[in-house]
Short mmCIF file of C-alpha atoms in Angstrom, two decimals:
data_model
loop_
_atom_site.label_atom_id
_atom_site.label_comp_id
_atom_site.label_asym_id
_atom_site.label_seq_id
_atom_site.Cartn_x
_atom_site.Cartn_y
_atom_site.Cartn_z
CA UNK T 48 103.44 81.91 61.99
CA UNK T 49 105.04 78.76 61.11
CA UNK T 50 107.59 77.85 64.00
CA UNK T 51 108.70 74.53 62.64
CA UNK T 52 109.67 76.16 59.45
CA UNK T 53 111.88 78.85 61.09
CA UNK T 54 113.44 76.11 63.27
CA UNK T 55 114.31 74.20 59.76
CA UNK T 56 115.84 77.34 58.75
CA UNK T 57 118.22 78.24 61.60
CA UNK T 58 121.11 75.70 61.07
CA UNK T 59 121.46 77.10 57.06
CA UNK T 60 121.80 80.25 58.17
CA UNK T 61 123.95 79.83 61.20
CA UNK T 62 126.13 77.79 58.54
CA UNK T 63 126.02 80.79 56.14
CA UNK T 64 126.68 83.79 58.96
CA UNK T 65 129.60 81.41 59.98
CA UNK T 66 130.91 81.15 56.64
CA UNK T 67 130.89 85.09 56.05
CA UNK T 68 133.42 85.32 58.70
CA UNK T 69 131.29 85.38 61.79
CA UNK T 70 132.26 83.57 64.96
CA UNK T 71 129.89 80.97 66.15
CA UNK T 72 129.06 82.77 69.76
CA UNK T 73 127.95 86.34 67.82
CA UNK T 74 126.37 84.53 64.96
CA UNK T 75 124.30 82.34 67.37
CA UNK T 76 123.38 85.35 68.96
CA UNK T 77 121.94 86.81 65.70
CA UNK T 78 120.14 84.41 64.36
CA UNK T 79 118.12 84.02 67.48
CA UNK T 80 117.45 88.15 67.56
CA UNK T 81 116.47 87.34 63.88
CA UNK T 82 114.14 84.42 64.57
CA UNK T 83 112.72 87.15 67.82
CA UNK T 84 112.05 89.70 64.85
CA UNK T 85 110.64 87.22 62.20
CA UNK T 86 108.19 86.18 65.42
CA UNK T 87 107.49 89.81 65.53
CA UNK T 88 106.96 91.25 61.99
CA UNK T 89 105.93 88.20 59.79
CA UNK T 90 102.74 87.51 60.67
CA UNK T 91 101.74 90.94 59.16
CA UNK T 92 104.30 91.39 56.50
CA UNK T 93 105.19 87.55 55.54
CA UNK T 94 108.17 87.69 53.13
CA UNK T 95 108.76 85.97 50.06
CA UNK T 96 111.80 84.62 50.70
CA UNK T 97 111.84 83.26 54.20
CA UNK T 98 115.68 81.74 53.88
CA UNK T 99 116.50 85.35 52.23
CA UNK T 100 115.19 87.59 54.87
CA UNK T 101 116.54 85.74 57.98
CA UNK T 102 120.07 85.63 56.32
CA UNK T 103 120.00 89.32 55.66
CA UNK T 104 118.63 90.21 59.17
CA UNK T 105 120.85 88.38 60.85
CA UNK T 106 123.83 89.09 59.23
CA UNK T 107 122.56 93.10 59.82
CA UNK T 108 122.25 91.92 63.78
CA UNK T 109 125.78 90.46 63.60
CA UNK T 110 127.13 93.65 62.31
CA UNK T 111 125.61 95.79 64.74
CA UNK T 112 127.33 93.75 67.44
CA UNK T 113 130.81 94.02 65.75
CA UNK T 114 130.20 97.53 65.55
CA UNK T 115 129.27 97.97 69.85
CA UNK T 116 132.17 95.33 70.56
CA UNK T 117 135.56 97.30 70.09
CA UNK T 118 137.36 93.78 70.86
CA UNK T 119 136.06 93.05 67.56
CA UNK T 120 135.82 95.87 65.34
CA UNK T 121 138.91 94.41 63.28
CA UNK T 122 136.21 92.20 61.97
CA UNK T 123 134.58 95.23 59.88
CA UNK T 124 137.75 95.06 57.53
CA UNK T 125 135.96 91.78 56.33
CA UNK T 126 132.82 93.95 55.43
CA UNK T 127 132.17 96.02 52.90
CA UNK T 128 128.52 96.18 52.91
CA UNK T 129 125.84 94.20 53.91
CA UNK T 130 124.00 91.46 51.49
CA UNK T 131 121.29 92.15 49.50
CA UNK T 132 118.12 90.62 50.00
CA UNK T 133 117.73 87.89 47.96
CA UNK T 134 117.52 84.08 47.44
CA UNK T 135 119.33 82.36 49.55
CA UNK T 136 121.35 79.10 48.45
CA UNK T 137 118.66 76.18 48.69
CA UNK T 138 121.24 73.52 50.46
CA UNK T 139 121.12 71.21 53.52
CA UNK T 140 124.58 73.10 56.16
CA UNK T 141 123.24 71.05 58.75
CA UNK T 142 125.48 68.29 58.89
CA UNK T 143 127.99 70.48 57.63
CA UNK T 144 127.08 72.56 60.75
CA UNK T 145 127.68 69.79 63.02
CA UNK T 146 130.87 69.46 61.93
CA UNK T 147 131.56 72.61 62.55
CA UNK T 148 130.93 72.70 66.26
CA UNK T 149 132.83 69.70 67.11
CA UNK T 150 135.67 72.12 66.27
CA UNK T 151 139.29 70.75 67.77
CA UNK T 152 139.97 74.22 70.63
CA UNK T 153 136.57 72.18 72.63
CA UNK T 154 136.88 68.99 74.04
CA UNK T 155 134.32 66.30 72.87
CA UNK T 156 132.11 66.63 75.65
CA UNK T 157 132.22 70.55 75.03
CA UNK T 158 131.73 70.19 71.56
CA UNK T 159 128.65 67.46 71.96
CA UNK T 160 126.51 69.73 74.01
CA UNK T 161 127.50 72.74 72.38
CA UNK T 162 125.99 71.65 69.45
CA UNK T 163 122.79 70.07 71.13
CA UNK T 164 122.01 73.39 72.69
CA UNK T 165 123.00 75.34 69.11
CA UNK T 166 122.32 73.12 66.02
CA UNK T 167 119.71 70.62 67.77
CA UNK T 168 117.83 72.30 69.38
CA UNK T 169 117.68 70.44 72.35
CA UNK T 170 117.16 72.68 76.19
CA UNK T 171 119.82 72.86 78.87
CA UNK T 172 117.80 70.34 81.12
CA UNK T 173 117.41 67.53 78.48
CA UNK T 174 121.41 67.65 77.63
CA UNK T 175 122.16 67.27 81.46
CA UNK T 176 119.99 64.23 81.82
CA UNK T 177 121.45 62.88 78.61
CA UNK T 178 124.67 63.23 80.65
CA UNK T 179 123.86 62.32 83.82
CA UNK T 180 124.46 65.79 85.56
CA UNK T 181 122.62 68.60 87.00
CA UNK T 182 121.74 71.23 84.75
CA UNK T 183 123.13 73.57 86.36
CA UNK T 184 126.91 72.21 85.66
CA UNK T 185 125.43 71.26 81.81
CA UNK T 186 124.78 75.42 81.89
CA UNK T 187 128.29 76.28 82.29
CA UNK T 188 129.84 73.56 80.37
CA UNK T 189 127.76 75.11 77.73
CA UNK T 190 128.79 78.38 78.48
CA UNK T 191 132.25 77.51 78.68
CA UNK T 192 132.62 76.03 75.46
CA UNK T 193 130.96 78.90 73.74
CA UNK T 194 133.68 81.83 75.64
CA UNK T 195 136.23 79.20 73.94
CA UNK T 196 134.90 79.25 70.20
CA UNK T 197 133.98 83.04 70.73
CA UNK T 198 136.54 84.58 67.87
CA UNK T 199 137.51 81.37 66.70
CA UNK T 200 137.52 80.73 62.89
CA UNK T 201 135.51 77.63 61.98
CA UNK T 202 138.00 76.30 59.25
CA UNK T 203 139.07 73.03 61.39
CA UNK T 204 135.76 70.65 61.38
CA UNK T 205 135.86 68.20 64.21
CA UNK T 206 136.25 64.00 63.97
CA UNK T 207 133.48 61.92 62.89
CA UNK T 208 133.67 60.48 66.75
CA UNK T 209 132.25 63.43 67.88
CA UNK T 210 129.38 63.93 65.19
CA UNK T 211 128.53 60.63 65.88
CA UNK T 212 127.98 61.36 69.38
CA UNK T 213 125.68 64.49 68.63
CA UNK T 214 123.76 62.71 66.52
CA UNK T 215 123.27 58.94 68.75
CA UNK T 216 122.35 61.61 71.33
CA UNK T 217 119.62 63.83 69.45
CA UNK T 218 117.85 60.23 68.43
CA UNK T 219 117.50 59.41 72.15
CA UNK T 220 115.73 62.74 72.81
CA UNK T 221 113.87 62.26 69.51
CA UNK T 222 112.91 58.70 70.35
CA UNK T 223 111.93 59.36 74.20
CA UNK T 224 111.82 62.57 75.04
CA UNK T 225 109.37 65.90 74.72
CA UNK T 226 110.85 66.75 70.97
CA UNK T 227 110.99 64.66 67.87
CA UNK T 228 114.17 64.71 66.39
CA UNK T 229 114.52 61.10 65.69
CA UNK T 230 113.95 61.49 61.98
CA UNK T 231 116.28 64.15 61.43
CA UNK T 232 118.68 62.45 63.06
CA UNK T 233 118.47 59.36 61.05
CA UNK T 234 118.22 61.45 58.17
CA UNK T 235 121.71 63.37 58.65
CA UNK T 236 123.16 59.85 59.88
CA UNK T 237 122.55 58.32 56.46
CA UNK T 238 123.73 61.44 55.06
CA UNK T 239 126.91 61.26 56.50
CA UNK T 240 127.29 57.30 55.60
CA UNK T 241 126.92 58.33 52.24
CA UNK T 242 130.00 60.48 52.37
CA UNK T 243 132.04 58.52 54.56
CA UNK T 244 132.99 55.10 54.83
CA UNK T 245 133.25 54.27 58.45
CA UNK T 246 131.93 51.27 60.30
CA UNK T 247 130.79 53.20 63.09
CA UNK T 248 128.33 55.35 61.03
CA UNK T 249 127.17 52.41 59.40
CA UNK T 250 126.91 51.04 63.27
CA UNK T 251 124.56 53.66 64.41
CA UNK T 252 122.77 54.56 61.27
CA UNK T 253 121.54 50.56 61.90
CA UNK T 254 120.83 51.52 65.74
CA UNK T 255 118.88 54.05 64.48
CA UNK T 256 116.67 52.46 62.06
CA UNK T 257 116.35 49.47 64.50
CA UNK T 258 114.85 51.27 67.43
CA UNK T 259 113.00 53.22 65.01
CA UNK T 260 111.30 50.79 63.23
CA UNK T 261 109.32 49.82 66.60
CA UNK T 262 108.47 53.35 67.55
CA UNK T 263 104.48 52.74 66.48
CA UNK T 264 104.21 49.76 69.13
CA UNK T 265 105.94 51.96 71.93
CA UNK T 266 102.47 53.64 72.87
CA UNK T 267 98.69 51.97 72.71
CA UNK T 268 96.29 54.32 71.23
CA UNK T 269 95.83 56.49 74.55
CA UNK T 270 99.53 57.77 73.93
CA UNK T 271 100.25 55.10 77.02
CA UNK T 272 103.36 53.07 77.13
CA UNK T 273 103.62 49.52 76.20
CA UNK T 274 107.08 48.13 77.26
CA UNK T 275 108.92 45.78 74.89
CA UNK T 276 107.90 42.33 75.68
CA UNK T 277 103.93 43.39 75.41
CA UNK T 278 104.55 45.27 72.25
CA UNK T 279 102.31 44.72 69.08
CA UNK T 280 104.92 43.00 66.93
CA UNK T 281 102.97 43.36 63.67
CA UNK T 282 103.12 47.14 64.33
CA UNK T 283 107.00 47.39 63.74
CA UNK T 284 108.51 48.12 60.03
CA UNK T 285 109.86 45.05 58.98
CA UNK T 286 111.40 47.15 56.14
CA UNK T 287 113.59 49.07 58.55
CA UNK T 288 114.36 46.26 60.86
CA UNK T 289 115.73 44.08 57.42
CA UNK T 290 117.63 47.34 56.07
CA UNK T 291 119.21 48.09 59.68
CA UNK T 292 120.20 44.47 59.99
CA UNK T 293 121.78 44.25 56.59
CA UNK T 294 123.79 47.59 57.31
CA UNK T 295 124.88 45.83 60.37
CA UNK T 296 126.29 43.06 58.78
CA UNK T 297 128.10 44.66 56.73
CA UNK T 298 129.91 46.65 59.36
CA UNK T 299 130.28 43.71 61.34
CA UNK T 300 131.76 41.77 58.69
CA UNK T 301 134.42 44.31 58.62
CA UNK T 302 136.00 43.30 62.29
CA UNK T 303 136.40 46.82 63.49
CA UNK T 304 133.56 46.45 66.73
CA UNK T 305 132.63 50.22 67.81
CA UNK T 306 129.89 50.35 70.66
CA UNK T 307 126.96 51.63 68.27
CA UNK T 308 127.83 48.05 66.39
CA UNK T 309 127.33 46.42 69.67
CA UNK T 310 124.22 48.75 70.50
CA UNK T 311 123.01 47.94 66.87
CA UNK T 312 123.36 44.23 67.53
CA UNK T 313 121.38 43.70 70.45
CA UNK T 314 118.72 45.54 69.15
CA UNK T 315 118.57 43.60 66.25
CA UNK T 316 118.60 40.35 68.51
CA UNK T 317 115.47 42.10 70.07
CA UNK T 318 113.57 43.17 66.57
CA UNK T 319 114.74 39.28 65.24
CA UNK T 320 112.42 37.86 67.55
CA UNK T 321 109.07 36.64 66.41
CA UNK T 322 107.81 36.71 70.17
CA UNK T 323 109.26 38.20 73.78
CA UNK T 324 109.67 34.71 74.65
CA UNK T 325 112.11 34.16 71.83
CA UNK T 326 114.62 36.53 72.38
CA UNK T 327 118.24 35.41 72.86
CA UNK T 328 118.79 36.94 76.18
CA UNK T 329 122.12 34.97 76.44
CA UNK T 330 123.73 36.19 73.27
CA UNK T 331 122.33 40.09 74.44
CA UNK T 332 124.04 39.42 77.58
CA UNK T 333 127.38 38.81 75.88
CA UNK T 334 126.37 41.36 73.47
CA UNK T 335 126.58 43.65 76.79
CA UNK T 336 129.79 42.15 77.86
CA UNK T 337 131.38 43.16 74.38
CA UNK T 338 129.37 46.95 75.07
CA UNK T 339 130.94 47.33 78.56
CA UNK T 340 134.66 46.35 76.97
CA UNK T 341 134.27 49.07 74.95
CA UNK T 342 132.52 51.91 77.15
CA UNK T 343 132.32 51.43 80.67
CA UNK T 344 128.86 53.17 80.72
CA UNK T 345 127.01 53.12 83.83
CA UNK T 346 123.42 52.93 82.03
CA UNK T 347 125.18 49.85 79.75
CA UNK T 348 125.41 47.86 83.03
CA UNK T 349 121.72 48.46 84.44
CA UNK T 350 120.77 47.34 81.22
CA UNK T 351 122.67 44.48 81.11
CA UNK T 352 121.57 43.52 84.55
CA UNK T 353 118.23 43.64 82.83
CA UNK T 354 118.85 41.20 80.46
CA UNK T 355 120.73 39.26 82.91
CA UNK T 356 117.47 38.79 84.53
CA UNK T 357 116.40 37.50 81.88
CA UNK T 358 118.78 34.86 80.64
CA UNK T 359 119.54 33.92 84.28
CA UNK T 360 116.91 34.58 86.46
CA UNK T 361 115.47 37.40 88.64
CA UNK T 362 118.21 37.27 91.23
CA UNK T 363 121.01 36.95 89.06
CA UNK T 364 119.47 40.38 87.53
CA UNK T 365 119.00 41.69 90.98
CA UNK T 366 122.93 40.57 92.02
CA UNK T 367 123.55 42.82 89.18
CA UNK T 368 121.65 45.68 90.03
CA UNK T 369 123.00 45.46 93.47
CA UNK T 370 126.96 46.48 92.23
CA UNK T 371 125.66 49.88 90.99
CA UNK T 372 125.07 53.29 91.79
CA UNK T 373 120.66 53.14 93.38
CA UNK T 374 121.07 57.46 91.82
CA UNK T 375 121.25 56.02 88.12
CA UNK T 376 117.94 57.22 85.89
CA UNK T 377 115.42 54.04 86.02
CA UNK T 378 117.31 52.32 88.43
CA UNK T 379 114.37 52.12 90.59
CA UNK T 380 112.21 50.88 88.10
CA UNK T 381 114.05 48.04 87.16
CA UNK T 382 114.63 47.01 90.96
CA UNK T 383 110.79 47.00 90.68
CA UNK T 384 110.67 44.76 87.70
CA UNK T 385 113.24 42.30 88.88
CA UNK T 386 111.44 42.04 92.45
CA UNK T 387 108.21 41.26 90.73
CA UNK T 388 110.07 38.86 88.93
CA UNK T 389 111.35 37.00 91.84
CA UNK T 390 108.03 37.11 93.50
CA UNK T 391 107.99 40.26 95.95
CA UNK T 392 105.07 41.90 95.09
CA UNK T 393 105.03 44.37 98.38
CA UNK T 394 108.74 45.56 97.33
CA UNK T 395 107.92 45.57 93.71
CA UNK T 396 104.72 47.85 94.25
CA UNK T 397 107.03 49.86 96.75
CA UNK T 398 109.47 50.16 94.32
CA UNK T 399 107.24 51.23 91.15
CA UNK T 400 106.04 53.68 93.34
CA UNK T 401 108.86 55.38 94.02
CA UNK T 402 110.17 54.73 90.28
CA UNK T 403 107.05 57.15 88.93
CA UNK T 404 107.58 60.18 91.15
CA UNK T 405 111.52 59.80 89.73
CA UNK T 406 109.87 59.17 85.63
CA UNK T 407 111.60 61.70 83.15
CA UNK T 408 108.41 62.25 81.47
CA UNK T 409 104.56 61.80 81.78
CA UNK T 410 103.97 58.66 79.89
CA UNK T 411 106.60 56.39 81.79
CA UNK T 412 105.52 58.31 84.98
CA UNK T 413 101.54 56.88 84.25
CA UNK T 414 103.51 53.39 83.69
CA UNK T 415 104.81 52.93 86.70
CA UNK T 416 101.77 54.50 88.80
CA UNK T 417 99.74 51.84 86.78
CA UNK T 418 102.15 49.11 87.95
CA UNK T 419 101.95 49.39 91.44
CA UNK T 420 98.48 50.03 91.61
CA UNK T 421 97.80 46.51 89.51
CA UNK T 422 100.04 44.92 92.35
CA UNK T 423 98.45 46.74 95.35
CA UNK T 424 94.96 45.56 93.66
CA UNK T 425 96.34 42.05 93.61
CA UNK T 426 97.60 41.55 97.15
CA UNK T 427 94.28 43.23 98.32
CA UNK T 428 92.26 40.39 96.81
#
């Protein structure tokens, strides 16, 4: 049974249940009955046409719902009969999709996790830490936003802003997290600069491609992590970083600043560096500046306080650090880094400590752990 393929196949045929006149909260609900079934029967009896038979079997699962719902049985005037089994249209919905669930009865938050939990694929518990909440509130903002689309009629796609936002966040949990969406992500962002012209898409579509192209000097062979500044520089694809740069440019040049054109520039600042010790940290400090004017994020200022570190020293960074909230994701960690930095080794290997049993995942978790153990080693000498 080939998972990945029915996972491919789920945002077409959302697309086309939606388009027959199903609302998004019953037609989610079929699909996934119909993806249960295919689990079930296909191994045995593998179809010919996968697309087909999920579109015809979930469509059947739909009606059967309309049918037990009496709220809805004015929705069986729309059906004659069910489809045939058959070919189904070989065409990409899924940006089309996305559009669909930023629809303008949700708010943008609503509408951005709606469709990470229904289009990307992403679980409850990685949208909450993309946002910063417990998952428990993520859960009913979720289920919140789908008892307000439940009998709408998806004819009114959302703004760009929105599908933006989906996509920026389903890169981050392709680029760090447990499930690698970071190419499909890039590849529906250039999709969607293709269609529109908007400096903004153009902005992230060059974030993208710039974080991207150092993804294969992220981990050393063991699948451990290698932080930036001890990163194998030859290992990062010089034809991405020059493309993502260029797109940049380009949307720079057109003196409309969004903050994935600020995001986009201090990565390229970072990739335009021949060695850690070259980067600009000044201009990526006023690069954050520029960031902050345009989203007070709280994770914009620990990074900048990072890179304030850097351009002005360890306690300048630490000053920094010191104004926000010690709860923030990797706050701890970069305490650690900045004490090391400022020659505290004790707090630093305190620090690191208590930074892995916080890590969102195994490999920055080992990171850390190795950290402090290479200080405690040190001071024991």
């Amino acid at each position: 049974m080939d998972e990945a393929l029915l996972r491919s196949l789920t945002p077409s045929v959302l697309t086309i249940l939606v388009r027959r006149g199903a609302d998004f909260a019953a037609a989610e609900d079929a699909v996934q009955d119909a993806l249960i079934e295919a689990l079930r029967v296909w191994p045995a009896d593998p179809p010919r046409d996968a697309k087909g038979w999920l579109v015809t079997a979930a469509w059947r699962r739909f009606l059967d719902q309309v049918r037990a719902d009496s709220a809805r049985r004015r929705r069986e005037d729309l059906v004659d009969e069910e489809p045939e089994r058959g070919p189904a249209p070989d065409v990409d919905d899924t940006l089309q999709l996305y559009f669909l669930c930023a629809h303008p009865s949700l708010t943008p938050s609503s509408a951005v996790a709606l469709t990470l939990r229904a289009v990307g694929g992403l679980t409850t518990r990685q949208i909450a830490e993309a946002y910063l909440v417990p998952e428990a509130t993520m859960a009913q903002r979720i289920s919140r936003a789908k008892r307000t689309v439940s009998g709408v009629r998806f004819d009114q796609p959302g703004d760009v802003a929105t599908v933006l936002r989906v996509l920026y966040l389903v890169f981050n949990e392709g680029y760090s997290g447990d499930v690698d969406l970071s190419a499909e992500a890039i590849r529906l962002t250039r999709q969607l600069a293709g269609t529109i012209d908007h400096p903004e898409v153009a902005g992230l579509l060059a974030l993208m491609l710039l974080h991207h192209a150092r993804r294969a000097g992220r981990t050393a062979p063991d699948g451990s992590l290698v932080p930036l500044a001890e990163q194998d520089r030859s290992r990062w694809d010089t034809a991405a970083i020059a493309e993502g740069i260029g797109i940049l440019q380009a949307a720079l040049a057109r003196d409309r600043l969004g903050e994935f054109q600020a995001q986009a520039a201090i990565a390229a600042l970072h990739a335009d560096a021949l060695t850690a010790e070259e980067t600009d940290w000044v201009q990526i400090v006023e690069w954050y500046d520029e960031l902050l004017r345009l989203t007070d994020n709280p994770v914009v200022r620990l990074n900048r306080a990072v890179a304030v570190g850097e351009a002005d020293g360890p306690r300048a960074g630490l000053a920094a650090l010191a104004a926000l909230d010690d709860s923030l994701p990797r706050h701890t960690a970069v305490a650690a880094y900045l004490h090391e930095r400022d020659g505290d080794p004790e707090t630093a290997a305190r620090l690191y400590s208590e930074a892995a049993r916080k890590a969102p995942n195994l490999a920055e978790r080992d990171y850390l752990t190795r950290q402090a153990a290479r200080l405690n080693a040190d001071r024991r000498r």
